[in-house]
Coordinates of C-alpha atoms in Angstrom, one line a residue:
X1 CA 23.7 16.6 17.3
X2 CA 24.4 15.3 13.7
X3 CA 21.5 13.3 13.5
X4 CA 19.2 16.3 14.6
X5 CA 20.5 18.5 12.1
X6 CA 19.7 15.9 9.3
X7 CA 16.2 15.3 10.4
X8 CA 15.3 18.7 10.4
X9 CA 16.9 19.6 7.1
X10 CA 14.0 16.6 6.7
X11 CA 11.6 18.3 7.2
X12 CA 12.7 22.0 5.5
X13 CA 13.1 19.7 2.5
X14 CA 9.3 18.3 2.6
X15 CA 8.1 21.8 3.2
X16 CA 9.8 22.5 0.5
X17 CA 8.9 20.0 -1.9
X18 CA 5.4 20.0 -0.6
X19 CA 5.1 23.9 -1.9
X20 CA 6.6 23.4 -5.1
X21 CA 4.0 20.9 -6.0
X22 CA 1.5 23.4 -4.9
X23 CA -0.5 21.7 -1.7
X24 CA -1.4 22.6 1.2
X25 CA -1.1 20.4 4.2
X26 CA -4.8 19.5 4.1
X27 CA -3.9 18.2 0.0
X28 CA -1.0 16.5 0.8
X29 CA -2.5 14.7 3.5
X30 CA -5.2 13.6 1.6
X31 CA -2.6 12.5 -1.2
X32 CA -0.5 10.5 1.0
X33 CA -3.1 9.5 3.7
X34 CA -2.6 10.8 6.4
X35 CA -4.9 13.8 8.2
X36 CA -3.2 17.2 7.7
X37 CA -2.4 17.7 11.3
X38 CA -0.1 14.6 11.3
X39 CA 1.9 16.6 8.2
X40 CA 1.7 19.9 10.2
X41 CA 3.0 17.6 13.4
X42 CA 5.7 16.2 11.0
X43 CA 7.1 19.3 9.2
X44 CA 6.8 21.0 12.5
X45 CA 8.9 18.4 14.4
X46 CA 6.1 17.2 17.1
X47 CA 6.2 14.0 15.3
X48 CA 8.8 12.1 14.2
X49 CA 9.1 11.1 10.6
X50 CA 9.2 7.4 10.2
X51 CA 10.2 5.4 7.1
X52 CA 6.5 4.8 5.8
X53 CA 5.7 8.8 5.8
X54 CA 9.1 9.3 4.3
X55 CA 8.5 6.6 1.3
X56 CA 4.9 8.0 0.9
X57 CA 5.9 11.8 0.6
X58 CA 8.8 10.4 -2.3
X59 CA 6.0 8.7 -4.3
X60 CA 3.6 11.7 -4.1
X61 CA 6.3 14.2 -4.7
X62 CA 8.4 12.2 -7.0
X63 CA 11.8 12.7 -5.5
X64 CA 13.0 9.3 -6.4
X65 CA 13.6 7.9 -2.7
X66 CA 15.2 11.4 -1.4
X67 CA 13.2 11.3 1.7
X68 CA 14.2 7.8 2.4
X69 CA 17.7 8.0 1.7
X70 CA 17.9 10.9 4.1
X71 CA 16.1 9.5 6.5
X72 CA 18.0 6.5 7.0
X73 CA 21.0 8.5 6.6
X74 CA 20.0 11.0 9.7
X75 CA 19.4 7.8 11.8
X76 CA 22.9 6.3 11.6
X77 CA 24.2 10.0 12.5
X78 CA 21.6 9.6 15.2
X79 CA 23.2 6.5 16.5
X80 CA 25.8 6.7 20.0
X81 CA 29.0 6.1 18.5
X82 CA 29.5 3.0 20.4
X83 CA 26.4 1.5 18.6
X84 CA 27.8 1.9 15.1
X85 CA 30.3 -0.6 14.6
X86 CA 27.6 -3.4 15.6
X87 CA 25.2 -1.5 13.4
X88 CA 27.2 -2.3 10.3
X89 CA 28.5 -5.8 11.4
X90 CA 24.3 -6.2 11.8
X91 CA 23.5 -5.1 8.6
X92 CA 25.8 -7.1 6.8
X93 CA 25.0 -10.3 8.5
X94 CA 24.4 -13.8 7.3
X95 CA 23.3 -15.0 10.7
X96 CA 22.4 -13.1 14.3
X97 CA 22.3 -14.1 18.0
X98 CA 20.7 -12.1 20.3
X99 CA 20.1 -12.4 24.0
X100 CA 18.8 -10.0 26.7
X101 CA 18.5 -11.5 30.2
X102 CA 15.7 -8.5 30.7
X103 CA 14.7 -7.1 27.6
X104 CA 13.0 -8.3 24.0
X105 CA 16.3 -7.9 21.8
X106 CA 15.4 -4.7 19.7
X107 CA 15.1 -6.6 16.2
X108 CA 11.5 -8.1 17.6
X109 CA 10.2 -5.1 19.4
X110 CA 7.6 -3.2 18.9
X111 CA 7.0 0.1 18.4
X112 CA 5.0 0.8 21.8
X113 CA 7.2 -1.5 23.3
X114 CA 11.0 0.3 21.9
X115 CA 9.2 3.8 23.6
X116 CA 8.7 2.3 26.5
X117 CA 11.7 1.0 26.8
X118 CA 14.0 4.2 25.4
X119 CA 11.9 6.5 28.1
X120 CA 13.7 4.1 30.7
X121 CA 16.0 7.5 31.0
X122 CA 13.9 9.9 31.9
X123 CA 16.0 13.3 30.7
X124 CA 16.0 12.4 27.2
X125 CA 13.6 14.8 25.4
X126 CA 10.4 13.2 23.8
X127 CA 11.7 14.5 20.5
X128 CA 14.6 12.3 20.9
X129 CA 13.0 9.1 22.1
X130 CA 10.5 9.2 19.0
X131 CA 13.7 9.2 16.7
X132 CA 15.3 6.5 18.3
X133 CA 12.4 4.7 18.3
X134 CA 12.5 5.3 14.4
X135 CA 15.6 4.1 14.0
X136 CA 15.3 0.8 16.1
X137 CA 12.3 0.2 13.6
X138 CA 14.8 0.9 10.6
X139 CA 16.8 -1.8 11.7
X140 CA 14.4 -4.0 11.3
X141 CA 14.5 -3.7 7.6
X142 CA 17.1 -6.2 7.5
X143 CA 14.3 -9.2 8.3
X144 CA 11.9 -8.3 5.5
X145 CA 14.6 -8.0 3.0
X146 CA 14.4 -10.2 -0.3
X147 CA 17.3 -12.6 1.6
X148 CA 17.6 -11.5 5.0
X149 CA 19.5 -12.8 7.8
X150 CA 19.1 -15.8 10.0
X151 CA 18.0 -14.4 13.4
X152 CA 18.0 -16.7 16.4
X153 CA 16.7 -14.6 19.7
X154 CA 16.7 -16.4 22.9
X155 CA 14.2 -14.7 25.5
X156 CA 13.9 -15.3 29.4
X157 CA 10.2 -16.3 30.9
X158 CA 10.5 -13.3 32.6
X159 CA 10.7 -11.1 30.6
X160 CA 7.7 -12.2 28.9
X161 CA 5.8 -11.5 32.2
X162 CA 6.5 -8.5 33.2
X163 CA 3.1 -7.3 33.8
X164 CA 2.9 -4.2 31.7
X165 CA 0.4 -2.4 28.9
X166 CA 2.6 -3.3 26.1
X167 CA 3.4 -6.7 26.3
X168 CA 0.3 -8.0 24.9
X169 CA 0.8 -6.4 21.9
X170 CA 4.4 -7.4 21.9
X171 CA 3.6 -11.0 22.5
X172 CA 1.3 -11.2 19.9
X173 CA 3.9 -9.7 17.7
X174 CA 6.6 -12.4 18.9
X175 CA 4.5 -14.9 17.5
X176 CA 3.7 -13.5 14.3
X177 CA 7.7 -13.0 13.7
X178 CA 7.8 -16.9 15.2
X179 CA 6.0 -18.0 12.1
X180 CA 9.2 -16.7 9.7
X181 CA 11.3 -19.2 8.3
X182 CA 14.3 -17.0 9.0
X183 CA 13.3 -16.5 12.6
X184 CA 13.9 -18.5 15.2
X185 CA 12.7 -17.7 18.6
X186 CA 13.8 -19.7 21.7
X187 CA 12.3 -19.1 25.5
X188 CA 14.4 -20.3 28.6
X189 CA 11.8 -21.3 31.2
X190 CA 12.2 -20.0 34.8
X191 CA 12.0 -23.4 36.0
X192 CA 16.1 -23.4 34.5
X193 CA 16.7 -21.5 37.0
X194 CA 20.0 -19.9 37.4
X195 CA 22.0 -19.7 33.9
X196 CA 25.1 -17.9 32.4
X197 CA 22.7 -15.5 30.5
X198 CA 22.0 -13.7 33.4
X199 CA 25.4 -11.8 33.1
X200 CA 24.1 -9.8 30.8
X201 CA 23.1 -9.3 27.0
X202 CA 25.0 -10.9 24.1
X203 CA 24.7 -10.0 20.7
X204 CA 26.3 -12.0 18.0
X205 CA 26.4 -11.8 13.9
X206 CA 28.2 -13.7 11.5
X207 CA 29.4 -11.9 8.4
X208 CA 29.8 -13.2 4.8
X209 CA 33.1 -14.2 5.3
X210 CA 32.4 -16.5 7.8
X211 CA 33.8 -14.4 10.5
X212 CA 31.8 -13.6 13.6
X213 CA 31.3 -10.4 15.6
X214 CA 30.1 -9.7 19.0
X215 CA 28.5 -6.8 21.0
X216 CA 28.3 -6.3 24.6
X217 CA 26.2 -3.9 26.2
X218 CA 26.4 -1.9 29.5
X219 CA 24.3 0.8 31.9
X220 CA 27.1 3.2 29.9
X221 CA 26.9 1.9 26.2
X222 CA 28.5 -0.9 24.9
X223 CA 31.8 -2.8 23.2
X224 CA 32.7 -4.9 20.0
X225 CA 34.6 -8.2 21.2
X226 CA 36.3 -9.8 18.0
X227 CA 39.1 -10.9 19.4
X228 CA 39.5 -14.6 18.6
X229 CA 39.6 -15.2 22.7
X230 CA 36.6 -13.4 23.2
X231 CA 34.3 -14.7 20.3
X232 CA 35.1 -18.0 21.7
X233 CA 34.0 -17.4 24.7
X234 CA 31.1 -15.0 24.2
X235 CA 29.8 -18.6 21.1
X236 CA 30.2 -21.1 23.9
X237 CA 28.1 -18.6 26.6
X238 CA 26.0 -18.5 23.4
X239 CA 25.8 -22.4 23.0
X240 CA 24.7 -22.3 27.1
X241 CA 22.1 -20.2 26.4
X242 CA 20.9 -22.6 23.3
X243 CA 21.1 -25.4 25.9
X244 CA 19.0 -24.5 28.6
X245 CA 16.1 -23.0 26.3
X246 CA 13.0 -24.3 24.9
X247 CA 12.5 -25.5 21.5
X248 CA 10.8 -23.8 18.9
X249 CA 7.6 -25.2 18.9
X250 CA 7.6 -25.3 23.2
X251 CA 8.6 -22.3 23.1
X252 CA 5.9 -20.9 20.9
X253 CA 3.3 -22.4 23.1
X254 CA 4.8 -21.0 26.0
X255 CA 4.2 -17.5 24.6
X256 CA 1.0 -18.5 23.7
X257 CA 0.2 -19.4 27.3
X258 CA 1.6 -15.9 28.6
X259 CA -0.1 -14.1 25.8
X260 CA -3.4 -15.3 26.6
X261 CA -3.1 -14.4 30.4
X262 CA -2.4 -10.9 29.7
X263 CA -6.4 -10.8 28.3
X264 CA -7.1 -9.2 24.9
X265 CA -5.5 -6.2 23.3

């Protein structure tokens, strides 16, 4: 795959530029903090580089953001083609939706919780998974930027508890994204019962121009609707949703309330 060849010429590029500045792996783990079997594991390909090793290595080696740029690069190519076109509508957002009826929507997840969740098939190598699960953390970027985008997630009760190792972590991590201004997090309560967000997951971004995009997803990948009849009805399925869930401060307590029954971390 295109994405695999770009992370491994990756890592022949940090052996590389780790030699010419003369260290070992021992010295350049010291220098970029990390133990220098987590830089053996990484040039070797047993662990996946992530953006914070690759932004470390450029500042010690002084490659002006080459690691980075390739890195981000390799996870596009990385990406199913049916991912992509939401992928740039997403980055270039003003405003998102996102709804899953059995999932955290993948801007809010955590790390633990996006492996657990890409290991869901079980024949995809571990190699893979870890750079997926790089990538899904990539795409996060867009909510720490300088102006990011207005993200709205709506979240079933049930999915909050599923009674799993993860979700305490990932709770806890809902609520520190909760306290964004940009971020606004919205629970429907089982108590609503049956709702039109139990068809399935809805993704929606509106672009600078004031024009809105959505994303559909499937068991076998997914579809853009921006058709004008199928953005109106995927925003009014949206304004459904908005309906029968929680406000943000109820909401917020209710993940408090799950939270604190899944005991400490």
């Amino acid at each position: 795959m295109e994405g695999e060849q770009s992370v491994e010429l990756i890592r022949v590029q940090l052996r590389k530029q780790r030699a010419l500045a003369g260290m070992n792996q021992e010295e350049f783990g010291k220098r970029t903090n990390y133990s220098g079997s987590t830089v053996s594991a990484v040039e070797t390909g047993t662990r996946a580089v992530d953006l914070p090793y690759a932004r470390r290595a450029d500042e010690i080696l002084e490659t002006g953001g080459l690691f980075e740029s390739l890195l981000r690069t390799a996870q596009r190519d990385g990406q199913p083609a049916w991912f992509m076109p939401w992928l740039k509508a997403e980055r270039a957002a003003r405003q998102l939706r996102c709804f899953h009826p059995t999932l955290i929507p993948g801007l809010l997840q955590t790390e633990n919780y996006a492996r657990a969740v890409l290991r869901f098939d079980d024949t995809r190598p571990e190699q893979e998974i870890e750079q997926q699960v790089a990538a899904r953390l990539e795409r996060q970027e867009i909510l720490r930027r300088e102006r990011p985008p207005q993200l709205v997630a709506v979240i079933d009760e049930t999915v909050l508890r599923r009674a799993d190792a993860v979700m305490a972590e990932q709770l806890a991590h809902l609520l520190r994204m909760a306290e964004l201004s940009h971020v606004h997090i919205h629970i429907i309560p089982a108590r609503a019962g049956l709702h039109v967000g139990l068809s399935g997951p809805l993704l929606l971004a509106r672009l600078p121009d004031g024009t809105w995009v959505g994303h559909l997803e499937s068991q076998l990948g997914g579809e853009e609707a921006d058709t004008e009849e199928h953005l109106a009805t995927l925003l009014a399925r949206w304004e459904c949703l908005r309906g029968v869930a929680l406000p943000e401060d109820l909401s917020v307590a209710l993940i408090k309330e799950v939270e604190s029954q899944h005991g400490p971390q």
